[in-house]
Amino acid sequence: MSDDADDVMGVITQQIETRFQMPLADLRRAVASAPHANNDATVVVKWYGMLAEAQEVLEKAEEALGAALERAPADVLDEPVMKLAQQVNTAVAVRDGRAMVVRHYLDPNSPGRKGPGAWRGVEAGPRRSPALQTAPAPSRAHAPSVPVRGASR
């Protein structure tokens, strides 16, 4: 495992343990035994598992790229090597995205975590009436239709 992986996974693990005040292994067992007891814990454990899977995919892609680079001539990067590099970039993006999701669920004050409408920046709370009183537009009396010469119906 690379140093960056240790950093990402280590930091996220530490944040989870701090948030739930227990080691990650204990939290996983607690969620497995009672998945509906704490929705936040269940969601965090699920996404952490997906993050760990993404980290494994990234490590395999990095290993494949490293091996291809060792075999490739020093001055030429051919298409297969470039494809492996793109796979590494994609794996990093997936891993980082999943890490962001875990961090989102760890923060109870993050957008979308405080009730309906919070994702739009609206605080949850009682609905209020409109700021201005509105009334229906006054209806106009309809003039009787007058036939127009030369027009056909």
PDB file of C-alpha atoms in Angstrom:
ATOM      1  CA  MET A   1       0.000   0.000   0.000  1.00  0.00           C
ATOM      2  CA  SER A   2       1.395   3.398  -0.921  1.00  0.00           C
ATOM      3  CA  ASP A   3       1.906   6.235   1.532  1.00  0.00           C
ATOM      4  CA  ASP A   4      -0.977   8.178  -0.019  1.00  0.00           C
ATOM      5  CA  ALA A   5      -3.288   5.211   0.506  1.00  0.00           C
ATOM      6  CA  ASP A   6      -2.194   4.951   4.118  1.00  0.00           C
ATOM      7  CA  ASP A   7      -2.903   8.638   4.500  1.00  0.00           C
ATOM      8  CA  VAL A   8      -6.357   8.571   2.900  1.00  0.00           C
ATOM      9  CA  MET A   9      -7.561   5.375   4.540  1.00  0.00           C
ATOM     10  CA  GLY A  10      -5.880   6.233   7.848  1.00  0.00           C
ATOM     11  CA  VAL A  11      -7.375   9.708   8.028  1.00  0.00           C
ATOM     12  CA  ILE A  12     -10.859   8.479   7.136  1.00  0.00           C
ATOM     13  CA  THR A  13     -10.594   5.619   9.634  1.00  0.00           C
ATOM     14  CA  GLN A  14      -9.526   8.031  12.355  1.00  0.00           C
ATOM     15  CA  GLN A  15     -12.409  10.375  11.540  1.00  0.00           C
ATOM     16  CA  ILE A  16     -14.891   7.488  11.751  1.00  0.00           C
ATOM     17  CA  GLU A  17     -13.488   6.306  15.061  1.00  0.00           C
ATOM     18  CA  THR A  18     -13.587   9.835  16.464  1.00  0.00           C
ATOM     19  CA  ARG A  19     -17.164  10.420  15.306  1.00  0.00           C
ATOM     20  CA  PHE A  20     -18.536   7.158  16.690  1.00  0.00           C
ATOM     21  CA  GLN A  21     -16.155   6.863  19.652  1.00  0.00           C
ATOM     22  CA  MET A  22     -15.154   3.272  18.894  1.00  0.00           C
ATOM     23  CA  PRO A  23     -12.676   1.361  16.751  1.00  0.00           C
ATOM     24  CA  LEU A  24     -13.787   0.761  13.169  1.00  0.00           C
ATOM     25  CA  ALA A  25     -13.819  -3.022  13.610  1.00  0.00           C
ATOM     26  CA  ASP A  26     -16.212  -2.667  16.564  1.00  0.00           C
ATOM     27  CA  LEU A  27     -18.402  -0.264  14.608  1.00  0.00           C
ATOM     28  CA  ARG A  28     -18.596  -2.720  11.712  1.00  0.00           C
ATOM     29  CA  ARG A  29     -19.665  -5.503  14.061  1.00  0.00           C
ATOM     30  CA  ALA A  30     -22.253  -3.255  15.718  1.00  0.00           C
ATOM     31  CA  VAL A  31     -23.715  -2.269  12.342  1.00  0.00           C
ATOM     32  CA  ALA A  32     -23.760  -5.907  11.198  1.00  0.00           C
ATOM     33  CA  SER A  33     -25.654  -6.976  14.318  1.00  0.00           C
ATOM     34  CA  ALA A  34     -28.108  -4.042  14.373  1.00  0.00           C
ATOM     35  CA  PRO A  35     -28.154  -2.208  11.018  1.00  0.00           C
ATOM     36  CA  HIS A  36     -31.191  -0.090  11.887  1.00  0.00           C
ATOM     37  CA  ALA A  37     -29.948   1.075  15.278  1.00  0.00           C
ATOM     38  CA  ASN A  38     -28.012   4.052  13.905  1.00  0.00           C
ATOM     39  CA  ASN A  39     -28.591   5.079  10.311  1.00  0.00           C
ATOM     40  CA  ASP A  40     -25.489   7.312  10.221  1.00  0.00           C
ATOM     41  CA  ALA A  41     -23.250   4.457  11.346  1.00  0.00           C
ATOM     42  CA  THR A  42     -24.809   2.069   8.842  1.00  0.00           C
ATOM     43  CA  VAL A  43     -24.321   4.472   5.947  1.00  0.00           C
ATOM     44  CA  VAL A  44     -20.748   5.324   6.966  1.00  0.00           C
ATOM     45  CA  VAL A  45     -19.784   1.652   7.272  1.00  0.00           C
ATOM     46  CA  LYS A  46     -21.339   0.909   3.872  1.00  0.00           C
ATOM     47  CA  TRP A  47     -19.480   3.757   2.169  1.00  0.00           C
ATOM     48  CA  TYR A  48     -16.243   2.951   3.983  1.00  0.00           C
ATOM     49  CA  GLY A  49     -16.467  -0.569   2.567  1.00  0.00           C
ATOM     50  CA  MET A  50     -16.942   0.885  -0.910  1.00  0.00           C
ATOM     51  CA  LEU A  51     -13.983   3.195  -0.276  1.00  0.00           C
ATOM     52  CA  ALA A  52     -11.797   0.239   0.724  1.00  0.00           C
ATOM     53  CA  GLU A  53     -12.807  -1.588  -2.473  1.00  0.00           C
ATOM     54  CA  ALA A  54     -11.920   1.465  -4.545  1.00  0.00           C
ATOM     55  CA  GLN A  55      -8.558   1.652  -2.775  1.00  0.00           C
ATOM     56  CA  GLU A  56      -7.840  -1.980  -3.707  1.00  0.00           C
ATOM     57  CA  VAL A  57      -8.710  -1.303  -7.348  1.00  0.00           C
ATOM     58  CA  LEU A  58      -6.415   1.724  -7.295  1.00  0.00           C
ATOM     59  CA  GLU A  59      -3.534  -0.278  -5.857  1.00  0.00           C
ATOM     60  CA  LYS A  60      -3.905  -2.968  -8.525  1.00  0.00           C
ATOM     61  CA  ALA A  61      -4.024  -0.333 -11.274  1.00  0.00           C
ATOM     62  CA  GLU A  62      -0.909   1.336  -9.864  1.00  0.00           C
ATOM     63  CA  GLU A  63       0.923  -1.992  -9.738  1.00  0.00           C
ATOM     64  CA  ALA A  64      -0.026  -2.774 -13.350  1.00  0.00           C
ATOM     65  CA  LEU A  65       1.103   0.672 -14.472  1.00  0.00           C
ATOM     66  CA  GLY A  66       4.387   0.348 -12.585  1.00  0.00           C
ATOM     67  CA  ALA A  67       5.089  -3.023 -14.186  1.00  0.00           C
ATOM     68  CA  ALA A  68       4.254  -1.663 -17.654  1.00  0.00           C
ATOM     69  CA  LEU A  69       6.517   1.336 -17.122  1.00  0.00           C
ATOM     70  CA  GLU A  70       9.408  -0.937 -16.137  1.00  0.00           C
ATOM     71  CA  ARG A  71       9.015  -2.893 -19.388  1.00  0.00           C
ATOM     72  CA  ALA A  72       8.461   0.149 -21.614  1.00  0.00           C
ATOM     73  CA  PRO A  73      11.319   1.959 -23.326  1.00  0.00           C
ATOM     74  CA  ALA A  74      12.417   5.031 -21.388  1.00  0.00           C
ATOM     75  CA  ASP A  75      11.546   7.527 -24.089  1.00  0.00           C
ATOM     76  CA  VAL A  76       8.224   6.135 -25.392  1.00  0.00           C
ATOM     77  CA  LEU A  77       4.877   5.665 -23.691  1.00  0.00           C
ATOM     78  CA  ASP A  78       2.729   3.514 -25.935  1.00  0.00           C
ATOM     79  CA  GLU A  79      -1.038   3.241 -25.999  1.00  0.00           C
ATOM     80  CA  PRO A  80      -1.320   0.307 -23.529  1.00  0.00           C
ATOM     81  CA  VAL A  81       0.747   2.224 -20.970  1.00  0.00           C
ATOM     82  CA  MET A  82      -1.359   5.329 -21.476  1.00  0.00           C
ATOM     83  CA  LYS A  83      -4.528   3.258 -20.970  1.00  0.00           C
ATOM     84  CA  LEU A  84      -3.118   1.944 -17.691  1.00  0.00           C
ATOM     85  CA  ALA A  85      -2.317   5.514 -16.645  1.00  0.00           C
ATOM     86  CA  GLN A  86      -5.908   6.489 -17.403  1.00  0.00           C
ATOM     87  CA  GLN A  87      -7.139   3.559 -15.309  1.00  0.00           C
ATOM     88  CA  VAL A  88      -5.047   4.849 -12.409  1.00  0.00           C
ATOM     89  CA  ASN A  89      -6.512   8.340 -12.847  1.00  0.00           C
ATOM     90  CA  THR A  90     -10.035   6.925 -12.906  1.00  0.00           C
ATOM     91  CA  ALA A  91      -9.378   4.774  -9.841  1.00  0.00           C
ATOM     92  CA  VAL A  92      -8.036   7.810  -7.965  1.00  0.00           C
ATOM     93  CA  ALA A  93     -11.161   9.793  -8.875  1.00  0.00           C
ATOM     94  CA  VAL A  94     -13.449   6.984  -7.698  1.00  0.00           C
ATOM     95  CA  ARG A  95     -11.510   6.548  -4.453  1.00  0.00           C
ATOM     96  CA  ASP A  96     -11.477  10.275  -3.758  1.00  0.00           C
ATOM     97  CA  GLY A  97     -15.188  10.580  -4.539  1.00  0.00           C
ATOM     98  CA  ARG A  98     -16.035   7.809  -2.111  1.00  0.00           C
ATOM     99  CA  ALA A  99     -13.806   9.398   0.517  1.00  0.00           C
ATOM    100  CA  MET A 100     -15.757  12.634   0.072  1.00  0.00           C
ATOM    101  CA  VAL A 101     -19.038  10.768   0.566  1.00  0.00           C
ATOM    102  CA  VAL A 102     -17.766   9.183   3.795  1.00  0.00           C
ATOM    103  CA  ARG A 103     -16.633  12.576   5.060  1.00  0.00           C
ATOM    104  CA  HIS A 104     -20.027  14.048   4.115  1.00  0.00           C
ATOM    105  CA  TYR A 105     -21.826  11.439   6.215  1.00  0.00           C
ATOM    106  CA  LEU A 106     -19.413  11.933   9.095  1.00  0.00           C
ATOM    107  CA  ASP A 107     -20.250  15.632   9.329  1.00  0.00           C
ATOM    108  CA  PRO A 108     -23.702  16.144  10.851  1.00  0.00           C
ATOM    109  CA  ASN A 109     -23.608  19.803   9.721  1.00  0.00           C
ATOM    110  CA  SER A 110     -22.880  19.103   6.068  1.00  0.00           C
ATOM    111  CA  PRO A 111     -25.465  20.243   3.507  1.00  0.00           C
ATOM    112  CA  GLY A 112     -28.389  17.906   3.208  1.00  0.00           C
ATOM    113  CA  ARG A 113     -28.016  16.444   6.689  1.00  0.00           C
ATOM    114  CA  LYS A 114     -30.356  18.752   8.607  1.00  0.00           C
ATOM    115  CA  GLY A 115     -33.743  17.894   7.209  1.00  0.00           C
ATOM    116  CA  PRO A 116     -35.867  18.335   4.132  1.00  0.00           C
ATOM    117  CA  GLY A 117     -34.766  21.105   1.877  1.00  0.00           C
ATOM    118  CA  ALA A 118     -31.358  21.423   3.497  1.00  0.00           C
ATOM    119  CA  TRP A 119     -29.687  20.438   0.265  1.00  0.00           C
ATOM    120  CA  ARG A 120     -31.019  23.685  -1.192  1.00  0.00           C
ATOM    121  CA  GLY A 121     -29.752  25.741   1.714  1.00  0.00           C
ATOM    122  CA  VAL A 122     -33.155  25.850   3.397  1.00  0.00           C
ATOM    123  CA  GLU A 123     -33.191  25.145   7.090  1.00  0.00           C
ATOM    124  CA  ALA A 124     -35.669  22.581   8.311  1.00  0.00           C
ATOM    125  CA  GLY A 125     -38.427  24.122  10.355  1.00  0.00           C
ATOM    126  CA  PRO A 126     -42.052  25.116  10.304  1.00  0.00           C
ATOM    127  CA  ARG A 127     -43.368  26.384   7.006  1.00  0.00           C
ATOM    128  CA  ARG A 128     -44.114  30.056   6.877  1.00  0.00           C
ATOM    129  CA  SER A 129     -46.679  31.870   4.855  1.00  0.00           C
ATOM    130  CA  PRO A 130     -45.566  33.982   1.904  1.00  0.00           C
ATOM    131  CA  ALA A 131     -43.932  37.292   2.779  1.00  0.00           C
ATOM    132  CA  LEU A 132     -46.566  39.193   0.799  1.00  0.00           C
ATOM    133  CA  GLN A 133     -50.242  38.481   0.905  1.00  0.00           C
ATOM    134  CA  THR A 134     -51.376  37.472  -2.508  1.00  0.00           C
ATOM    135  CA  ALA A 135     -54.829  37.551  -3.987  1.00  0.00           C
ATOM    136  CA  PRO A 136     -56.117  36.223  -7.252  1.00  0.00           C
ATOM    137  CA  ALA A 137     -55.964  38.680 -10.140  1.00  0.00           C
ATOM    138  CA  PRO A 138     -59.290  40.429 -10.658  1.00  0.00           C
ATOM    139  CA  SER A 139     -61.219  38.876 -13.481  1.00  0.00           C
ATOM    140  CA  ARG A 140     -62.186  41.115 -16.352  1.00  0.00           C
ATOM    141  CA  ALA A 141     -65.627  41.003 -17.799  1.00  0.00           C
ATOM    142  CA  HIS A 142     -65.437  39.337 -21.150  1.00  0.00           C
ATOM    143  CA  ALA A 143     -66.772  41.389 -24.028  1.00  0.00           C
ATOM    144  CA  PRO A 144     -69.260  39.554 -26.177  1.00  0.00           C
ATOM    145  CA  SER A 145     -67.672  38.171 -29.273  1.00  0.00           C
ATOM    146  CA  VAL A 146     -68.413  40.215 -32.368  1.00  0.00           C
ATOM    147  CA  PRO A 147     -68.238  38.480 -35.699  1.00  0.00           C
ATOM    148  CA  VAL A 148     -65.636  39.926 -38.009  1.00  0.00           C
ATOM    149  CA  ARG A 149     -66.513  40.249 -41.652  1.00  0.00           C
ATOM    150  CA  GLY A 150     -64.517  38.028 -43.923  1.00  0.00           C
ATOM    151  CA  ALA A 151     -63.458  35.666 -41.186  1.00  0.00           C
ATOM    152  CA  SER A 152     -64.669  32.140 -41.324  1.00  0.00           C
ATOM    153  CA  ARG A 153     -65.097  29.805 -38.448  1.00  0.00           C
TER     154      ARG A 153
END
